[in-house]
Amino acid sequence: MFLEPQETMPQTSVVFSSILGPSCSGQVQPGMGERGAGAGGSGDLIFQDGRLISGSLEALMEHLVPTVDYYPDRTYIFTFLLSSRVFIPPHDLLARVGQICLEQRQQLQAGSEKVKLKSFSAKIVQLLKEWTEAFPYDFQDEKAMAELKTITHRVAQCDEENGTVKKAITQMTQSLLLSLAARSQLQELREKLRSPAVDKGPVLKAKPPAAQKDILGVCCDPLVLAQQLTHIELERVSSIHPEDLMQIVSHMDSRDKHRCRGDLTKTYSLEAYDNWFNCLSMLVATEVCRVVKKKHRTRMLEFFIDVARECFNIGNFNSMMAIISGMNLSPVARLKKTWSKVKTAKFDVLEHHMDPSSNFCNYRTALQGATQRSQMANSSREKIVIPVFNLFVKDIYFLHKIHTNHLPNGHINFKKFWEISRQIHEFMTWTQVECPFEKDKKIQSYLLTAPIYSEEALFIASFESEGPENHMEKDSWKTLRTTLLNRA
């Protein structure tokens, strides 16, 4: 369904049900046991209406480790493993988990309770399995892998040859190694991919010929281009993992002396995705500014407005924002004679949705509508939700900044990390949607490799299309001409 200029996304008040499950906010699950619940009174863990809201790091680590009668809720496992890296490196956490396991194992061995010991061992393997599946990158660290081997070696000793515990350990280890190998190959592939070439653009009157291939020569259907942009978005965003997003918090907080600073390579996927947004914006500006004839520039602007509208309808807000940003860059925005020929009603609607006032209230309403559609969807096309990534990052940042990591009593403010975890998990759910659109290699190749003008080149092309209109523009144009002549 096409978005008409007067239409908006449904203004539905959406209360998101917890994607993490009923215990996203820390609700203790029936039948899972309540290890540490009694400790709430002793000050180690604090529960409020059955919800874990704070605790010391040591108590939270103990709450992660199963006992014979207790296994932590899966949402707690995910949230704690995700947030703990702000306070302790994963390999140190794993070492502490190993110590707690060893203490419990020795107690069970002392009581000669073999059945309970085997049950406990199976639960430990299950915990490690969930850890390695959710955060395999944690085990790329040699220290973490050594700790994992130590723990699994200990728990395997209680099992007979070819027993269920040993088999589970073997399967877990094989899956982990496959995940690490796949990530390593993906990293190598990304580094080999050529970034879009930066074109120095025209040198004064040496403008590119009108016959030079542009985006319209590759794809003239706005819907098809929006679908291919969505394809690229989903491919790129799928390489982002929960621990990558947690780097936003762990890198920004300098007050926690024991926080996990992480490896710079862990932020590569975030930087690459952010770079894609910038490249798309610059590509849009390049495609507009390098067109010689005003009539064709007008057509190019209207084409990108239609592409952005189709992105909106699909639920691809990131590409939509990148396109709008490209058209709002100064070299494009100043082309008043060109814009005067553009039917801007549709563009005005798009800008309304991306209006930054009231903390992007209009965009957030549209995002809620898309999320509701995704939750009720029967097809992959309706499940697509690609939020504006830099706004998502800012949301995590401000959530982190306005709530302290520690409470006055020294406890970790776990209520804060439940919410950060919920938002990250929701984002990860969106990234796992399979793209329903057929890949067009020709179009994608152009989008990913077409030369883009530098900011300087964009201004030169813009001034050559429409001369400077005021003193400020005249001074800028004069400076650019002098710079280029001196460079020549």
CSV table of C-alpha atoms in Angstrom, one decimal, residues 96-368:
chain,number,residue,atom,x,y,z
A,96,ARG,CA,34.3,-17.2,39.0
A,97,VAL,CA,31.5,-19.4,37.7
A,98,GLY,CA,34.0,-22.2,37.6
A,99,GLN,CA,35.0,-21.6,41.3
A,100,ILE,CA,31.4,-21.6,42.4
A,101,CYS,CA,30.8,-24.9,40.5
A,102,LEU,CA,33.8,-26.5,42.0
A,103,GLU,CA,32.7,-25.6,45.6
A,104,GLN,CA,29.3,-27.1,45.0
A,105,ARG,CA,30.7,-30.2,43.3
A,106,GLN,CA,33.1,-30.8,46.3
A,107,GLN,CA,30.1,-30.6,48.7
A,108,LEU,CA,28.1,-33.1,46.7
A,109,GLN,CA,31.2,-35.4,46.4
A,110,ALA,CA,31.7,-35.2,50.1
A,111,GLY,CA,28.1,-36.4,50.6
A,112,SER,CA,28.6,-39.2,48.1
A,113,GLU,CA,25.4,-38.1,46.2
A,114,LYS,CA,26.2,-39.4,42.7
A,115,VAL,CA,22.7,-38.9,41.3
A,116,LYS,CA,22.6,-35.3,42.5
A,117,LEU,CA,26.2,-34.7,41.3
A,118,LYS,CA,25.2,-35.9,37.8
A,119,SER,CA,22.1,-33.7,37.8
A,120,PHE,CA,24.1,-30.7,38.9
A,121,SER,CA,26.7,-31.4,36.2
A,122,ALA,CA,24.0,-31.5,33.5
A,123,LYS,CA,22.7,-28.1,34.6
A,124,ILE,CA,26.2,-26.6,34.5
A,125,VAL,CA,26.6,-27.9,30.9
A,126,GLN,CA,23.2,-26.4,30.0
A,127,LEU,CA,24.2,-23.0,31.4
A,128,LEU,CA,27.5,-23.1,29.4
A,129,LYS,CA,25.5,-24.2,26.3
A,130,GLU,CA,23.2,-21.1,26.7
A,131,TRP,CA,26.3,-18.9,27.2
A,132,THR,CA,28.2,-20.2,24.2
A,133,GLU,CA,25.1,-19.9,22.0
A,134,ALA,CA,24.1,-16.4,23.0
A,135,PHE,CA,27.6,-14.9,23.2
A,136,PRO,CA,30.1,-17.1,21.3
A,137,TYR,CA,32.4,-14.2,20.8
A,138,ASP,CA,33.2,-14.2,24.5
A,139,PHE,CA,35.1,-17.5,23.9
A,140,GLN,CA,37.4,-16.1,21.2
A,141,ASP,CA,39.5,-15.0,24.2
A,142,GLU,CA,42.1,-17.7,24.9
A,143,LYS,CA,41.6,-17.2,28.7
A,144,ALA,CA,37.9,-17.8,28.4
A,145,MET,CA,38.4,-20.9,26.2
A,146,ALA,CA,40.9,-22.3,28.8
A,147,GLU,CA,38.4,-21.7,31.6
A,148,LEU,CA,35.6,-23.4,29.6
A,149,LYS,CA,37.8,-26.4,29.1
A,150,THR,CA,38.7,-26.5,32.8
A,151,ILE,CA,35.0,-26.4,33.9
A,152,THR,CA,33.8,-29.0,31.3
A,153,HIS,CA,36.7,-31.3,32.3
A,154,ARG,CA,35.6,-31.2,35.9
A,155,VAL,CA,31.9,-31.8,35.3
A,156,ALA,CA,32.6,-34.6,32.8
A,157,GLN,CA,34.4,-36.6,35.5
A,158,CYS,CA,31.1,-37.6,37.1
A,159,ASP,CA,29.8,-39.1,33.9
A,160,GLU,CA,30.4,-42.6,32.6
A,161,GLU,CA,32.0,-43.2,29.2
A,162,ASN,CA,29.8,-41.9,26.4
A,163,GLY,CA,27.4,-40.6,29.0
A,164,THR,CA,24.8,-37.8,28.4
A,165,VAL,CA,26.9,-35.1,30.1
A,166,LYS,CA,30.0,-35.9,28.0
A,167,LYS,CA,27.9,-36.0,24.8
A,168,ALA,CA,26.4,-32.6,25.6
A,169,ILE,CA,29.9,-31.2,26.2
A,170,THR,CA,31.1,-32.5,22.9
A,171,GLN,CA,28.1,-31.1,21.0
A,172,MET,CA,28.4,-27.7,22.7
A,173,THR,CA,32.1,-27.4,21.9
A,174,GLN,CA,31.6,-28.4,18.3
A,175,SER,CA,28.8,-25.8,17.9
A,176,LEU,CA,31.0,-23.1,19.6
A,177,LEU,CA,33.9,-23.8,17.3
A,178,LEU,CA,31.7,-23.6,14.2
A,179,SER,CA,30.2,-20.3,15.4
A,180,LEU,CA,33.7,-18.8,16.0
A,181,ALA,CA,34.9,-20.0,12.6
A,182,ALA,CA,31.9,-18.5,10.9
A,183,ARG,CA,32.4,-15.2,12.6
A,184,SER,CA,36.1,-15.2,11.7
A,185,GLN,CA,35.3,-15.8,8.0
A,186,LEU,CA,32.7,-13.1,8.0
A,187,GLN,CA,35.2,-10.7,9.5
A,188,GLU,CA,37.7,-11.5,6.8
A,189,LEU,CA,35.1,-11.1,4.1
A,190,ARG,CA,34.1,-7.7,5.3
A,191,GLU,CA,37.7,-6.5,5.3
A,192,LYS,CA,38.1,-7.5,1.7
A,193,LEU,CA,34.9,-5.7,0.6
A,194,ARG,CA,35.8,-2.5,-1.2
A,195,SER,CA,34.3,0.6,0.4
A,196,PRO,CA,32.6,3.0,-2.1
A,197,ALA,CA,35.2,5.0,-3.9
A,198,VAL,CA,35.3,8.7,-3.1
A,199,ASP,CA,35.2,10.6,-6.3
A,200,LYS,CA,36.9,14.0,-6.2
A,201,GLY,CA,34.2,15.2,-8.5
A,202,PRO,CA,34.3,17.8,-11.2
A,203,VAL,CA,37.1,20.3,-11.5
A,204,LEU,CA,35.4,23.6,-12.2
A,205,LYS,CA,33.6,23.3,-15.5
A,206,ALA,CA,34.7,19.7,-16.3
A,207,LYS,CA,31.4,18.2,-15.4
A,208,PRO,CA,30.7,14.5,-16.1
A,209,PRO,CA,28.8,13.8,-19.3
A,210,ALA,CA,25.1,13.5,-19.1
A,211,ALA,CA,25.3,10.1,-20.6
A,212,GLN,CA,27.3,8.8,-17.6
A,213,LYS,CA,25.5,5.9,-15.8
A,214,ASP,CA,23.5,7.0,-12.8
A,215,ILE,CA,21.1,5.2,-10.4
A,216,LEU,CA,18.2,5.7,-12.8
A,217,GLY,CA,20.1,3.8,-15.5
A,218,VAL,CA,20.4,0.9,-13.1
A,219,CYS,CA,17.0,0.9,-11.5
A,220,CYS,CA,14.1,3.3,-12.2
A,221,ASP,CA,11.5,1.6,-10.0
A,222,PRO,CA,11.4,3.2,-6.5
A,223,LEU,CA,9.9,0.0,-4.9
A,224,VAL,CA,12.6,-2.2,-6.3
A,225,LEU,CA,15.3,0.1,-5.1
A,226,ALA,CA,13.7,0.3,-1.6
A,227,GLN,CA,13.6,-3.5,-1.5
A,228,GLN,CA,17.3,-3.8,-2.5
A,229,LEU,CA,18.2,-1.2,0.2
A,230,THR,CA,16.3,-3.3,2.7
A,231,HIS,CA,18.2,-6.4,1.5
A,232,ILE,CA,21.5,-4.6,2.2
A,233,GLU,CA,20.3,-3.3,5.6
A,234,LEU,CA,19.3,-6.7,6.8
A,235,GLU,CA,22.5,-8.3,5.6
A,236,ARG,CA,24.6,-5.6,7.4
A,237,VAL,CA,22.5,-5.4,10.6
A,238,SER,CA,22.6,-9.2,11.0
A,239,SER,CA,26.3,-9.0,11.7
A,240,ILE,CA,25.6,-7.0,14.9
A,241,HIS,CA,25.5,-9.0,18.1
A,242,PRO,CA,24.2,-8.2,21.6
A,243,GLU,CA,27.7,-7.8,23.0
A,244,ASP,CA,28.5,-5.3,20.2
A,245,LEU,CA,25.7,-3.1,21.4
A,246,MET,CA,26.7,-3.5,25.0
A,247,GLN,CA,30.0,-1.9,24.0
A,248,ILE,CA,28.0,1.4,23.8
A,249,VAL,CA,27.7,1.1,27.6
A,250,SER,CA,31.0,-0.4,28.5
A,251,HIS,CA,33.1,2.0,26.4
A,252,MET,CA,31.3,5.1,27.7
A,253,ASP,CA,31.4,4.4,31.4
A,254,SER,CA,34.8,5.4,32.9
A,255,ARG,CA,33.7,5.3,36.5
A,256,ASP,CA,33.6,1.6,36.8
A,257,LYS,CA,37.2,0.5,37.4
A,258,HIS,CA,36.6,-3.1,36.7
A,259,ARG,CA,34.5,-2.6,33.6
A,260,CYS,CA,35.2,-4.7,30.5
A,261,ARG,CA,36.8,-2.3,28.0
A,262,GLY,CA,36.6,-4.9,25.3
A,263,ASP,CA,38.4,-5.3,22.1
A,264,LEU,CA,38.2,-2.6,19.4
A,265,THR,CA,37.3,-5.3,16.9
A,266,LYS,CA,34.0,-5.8,18.7
A,267,THR,CA,32.8,-2.4,17.6
A,268,TYR,CA,33.7,-3.0,13.9
A,269,SER,CA,30.2,-4.1,13.0
A,270,LEU,CA,28.7,-1.0,14.6
A,271,GLU,CA,31.1,1.3,12.8
A,272,ALA,CA,30.5,-0.5,9.5
A,273,TYR,CA,26.8,-0.2,9.8
A,274,ASP,CA,27.0,3.4,10.7
A,275,ASN,CA,29.3,4.0,7.8
A,276,TRP,CA,26.7,2.4,5.5
A,277,PHE,CA,24.2,5.1,6.5
A,278,ASN,CA,26.7,7.9,5.8
A,279,CYS,CA,27.7,6.4,2.4
A,280,LEU,CA,24.0,6.1,1.4
A,281,SER,CA,23.4,9.7,2.3
A,282,MET,CA,26.4,10.8,0.3
A,283,LEU,CA,25.4,8.6,-2.6
A,284,VAL,CA,22.0,10.3,-2.8
A,285,ALA,CA,23.6,13.7,-2.7
A,286,THR,CA,26.1,12.7,-5.4
A,287,GLU,CA,23.4,11.3,-7.7
A,288,VAL,CA,21.6,14.6,-7.5
A,289,CYS,CA,24.5,17.1,-7.7
A,290,ARG,CA,26.3,15.5,-10.6
A,291,VAL,CA,23.2,15.7,-12.9
A,292,VAL,CA,23.8,18.5,-15.4
A,293,LYS,CA,20.3,19.4,-16.5
A,294,LYS,CA,17.8,20.9,-14.0
A,295,LYS,CA,15.0,18.8,-15.4
A,296,HIS,CA,16.9,15.6,-14.8
A,297,ARG,CA,17.9,16.8,-11.3
A,298,THR,CA,14.2,17.4,-10.5
A,299,ARG,CA,13.4,13.9,-11.7
A,300,MET,CA,16.3,12.5,-9.5
A,301,LEU,CA,15.0,14.2,-6.4
A,302,GLU,CA,11.5,13.0,-7.0
A,303,PHE,CA,12.8,9.5,-7.5
A,304,PHE,CA,14.6,9.4,-4.2
A,305,ILE,CA,11.6,10.9,-2.4
A,306,ASP,CA,9.6,7.9,-3.8
A,307,VAL,CA,12.3,5.5,-2.7
A,308,ALA,CA,12.3,6.9,0.8
A,309,ARG,CA,8.5,6.6,0.9
A,310,GLU,CA,8.7,2.9,-0.2
A,311,CYS,CA,11.3,2.4,2.5
A,312,PHE,CA,8.9,3.8,5.1
A,313,ASN,CA,6.1,1.5,3.9
A,314,ILE,CA,8.4,-1.5,4.1
A,315,GLY,CA,9.5,-0.6,7.7
A,316,ASN,CA,13.1,0.3,6.6
A,317,PHE,CA,13.4,3.5,8.6
A,318,ASN,CA,17.2,3.5,8.5
A,319,SER,CA,17.5,3.8,4.7
A,320,MET,CA,14.6,6.3,4.7
A,321,MET,CA,16.5,8.5,7.2
A,322,ALA,CA,19.7,8.2,5.2
A,323,ILE,CA,18.0,9.3,2.0
A,324,ILE,CA,16.3,12.3,3.7
A,325,SER,CA,19.6,13.2,5.2
A,326,GLY,CA,21.3,13.1,1.8
A,327,MET,CA,18.7,15.4,0.3
A,328,ASN,CA,19.1,17.8,3.3
A,329,LEU,CA,22.8,18.1,2.9
A,330,SER,CA,23.7,21.7,2.1
A,331,PRO,CA,24.9,21.1,-1.5
A,332,VAL,CA,21.5,19.6,-2.3
A,333,ALA,CA,19.3,21.7,-0.1
A,334,ARG,CA,20.6,25.0,-1.7
A,335,LEU,CA,19.5,24.0,-5.2
A,336,LYS,CA,16.4,26.3,-4.9
A,337,LYS,CA,15.6,26.4,-8.6
A,338,THR,CA,15.6,22.6,-8.8
A,339,TRP,CA,13.5,22.2,-5.7
A,340,SER,CA,11.0,24.7,-7.0
A,341,LYS,CA,10.1,22.2,-9.8
A,342,VAL,CA,9.8,19.3,-7.3
A,343,LYS,CA,6.4,18.2,-6.0
A,344,THR,CA,7.4,18.4,-2.4
A,345,ALA,CA,4.1,17.2,-0.7
A,346,LYS,CA,5.4,13.7,-0.3
A,347,PHE,CA,8.8,14.9,0.9
A,348,ASP,CA,7.0,17.1,3.5
A,349,VAL,CA,5.2,14.0,4.9
A,350,LEU,CA,8.5,12.1,5.1
A,351,GLU,CA,10.2,15.0,7.0
A,352,HIS,CA,7.2,15.2,9.3
A,353,HIS,CA,7.8,11.6,10.3
A,354,MET,CA,11.4,12.3,10.9
A,355,ASP,CA,10.8,15.6,12.7
A,356,PRO,CA,13.3,15.7,15.6
A,357,SER,CA,11.0,17.7,17.9
A,358,SER,CA,9.8,16.0,21.1
A,359,ASN,CA,12.5,13.4,20.8
A,360,PHE,CA,11.4,12.3,17.4
A,361,CYS,CA,7.9,11.6,18.6
A,362,ASN,CA,6.5,11.1,15.1
A,363,TYR,CA,9.1,8.6,14.2
A,364,ARG,CA,8.6,6.7,17.4
A,365,THR,CA,4.9,6.5,16.8
A,366,ALA,CA,5.6,5.1,13.3
A,367,LEU,CA,8.2,2.7,14.7
A,368,GLN,CA,5.6,1.4,17.2
